C-alpha positions as semicolon CSV with decimal commas, in nm:
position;residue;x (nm);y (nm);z (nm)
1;X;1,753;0,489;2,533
2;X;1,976;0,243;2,351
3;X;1,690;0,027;2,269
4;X;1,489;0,330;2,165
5;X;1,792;0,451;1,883
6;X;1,770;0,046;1,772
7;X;1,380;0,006;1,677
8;X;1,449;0,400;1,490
9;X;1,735;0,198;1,308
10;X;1,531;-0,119;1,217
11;X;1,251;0,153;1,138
12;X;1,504;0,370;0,900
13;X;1,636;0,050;0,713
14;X;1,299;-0,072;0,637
15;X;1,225;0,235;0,475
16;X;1,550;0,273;0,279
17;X;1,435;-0,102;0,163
18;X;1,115;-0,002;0,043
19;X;1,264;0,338;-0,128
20;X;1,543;0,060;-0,291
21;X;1,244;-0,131;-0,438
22;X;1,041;0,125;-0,500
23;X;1,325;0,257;-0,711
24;X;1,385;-0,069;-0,909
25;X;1,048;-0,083;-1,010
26;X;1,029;0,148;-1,332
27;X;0,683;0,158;-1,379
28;X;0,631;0,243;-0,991
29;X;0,713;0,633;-0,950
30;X;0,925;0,600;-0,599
31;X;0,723;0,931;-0,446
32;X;0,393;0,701;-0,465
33;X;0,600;0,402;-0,263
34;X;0,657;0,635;-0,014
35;X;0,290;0,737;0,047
36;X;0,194;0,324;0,086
């Protein structure tokens, strides 16, 4: 189960990351770096 809880982690960081550059990008909307 432990190992289960660690790959959601990884998975949940990766997509705070992409949200984080999603944001930074101005002329990127973040709702449509979500959807890729």
């Amino acid at each position: 189960m432990s190992g289960v809880t660690i790959k959601w982690n990884a998975a949940e960081l990766r997509n705070l990351e992409r949200q984080v550059k999603g944001r930074g990008h101005d002329a990127v909307p973040p709702h449509t770096s979500i959807e890729h």
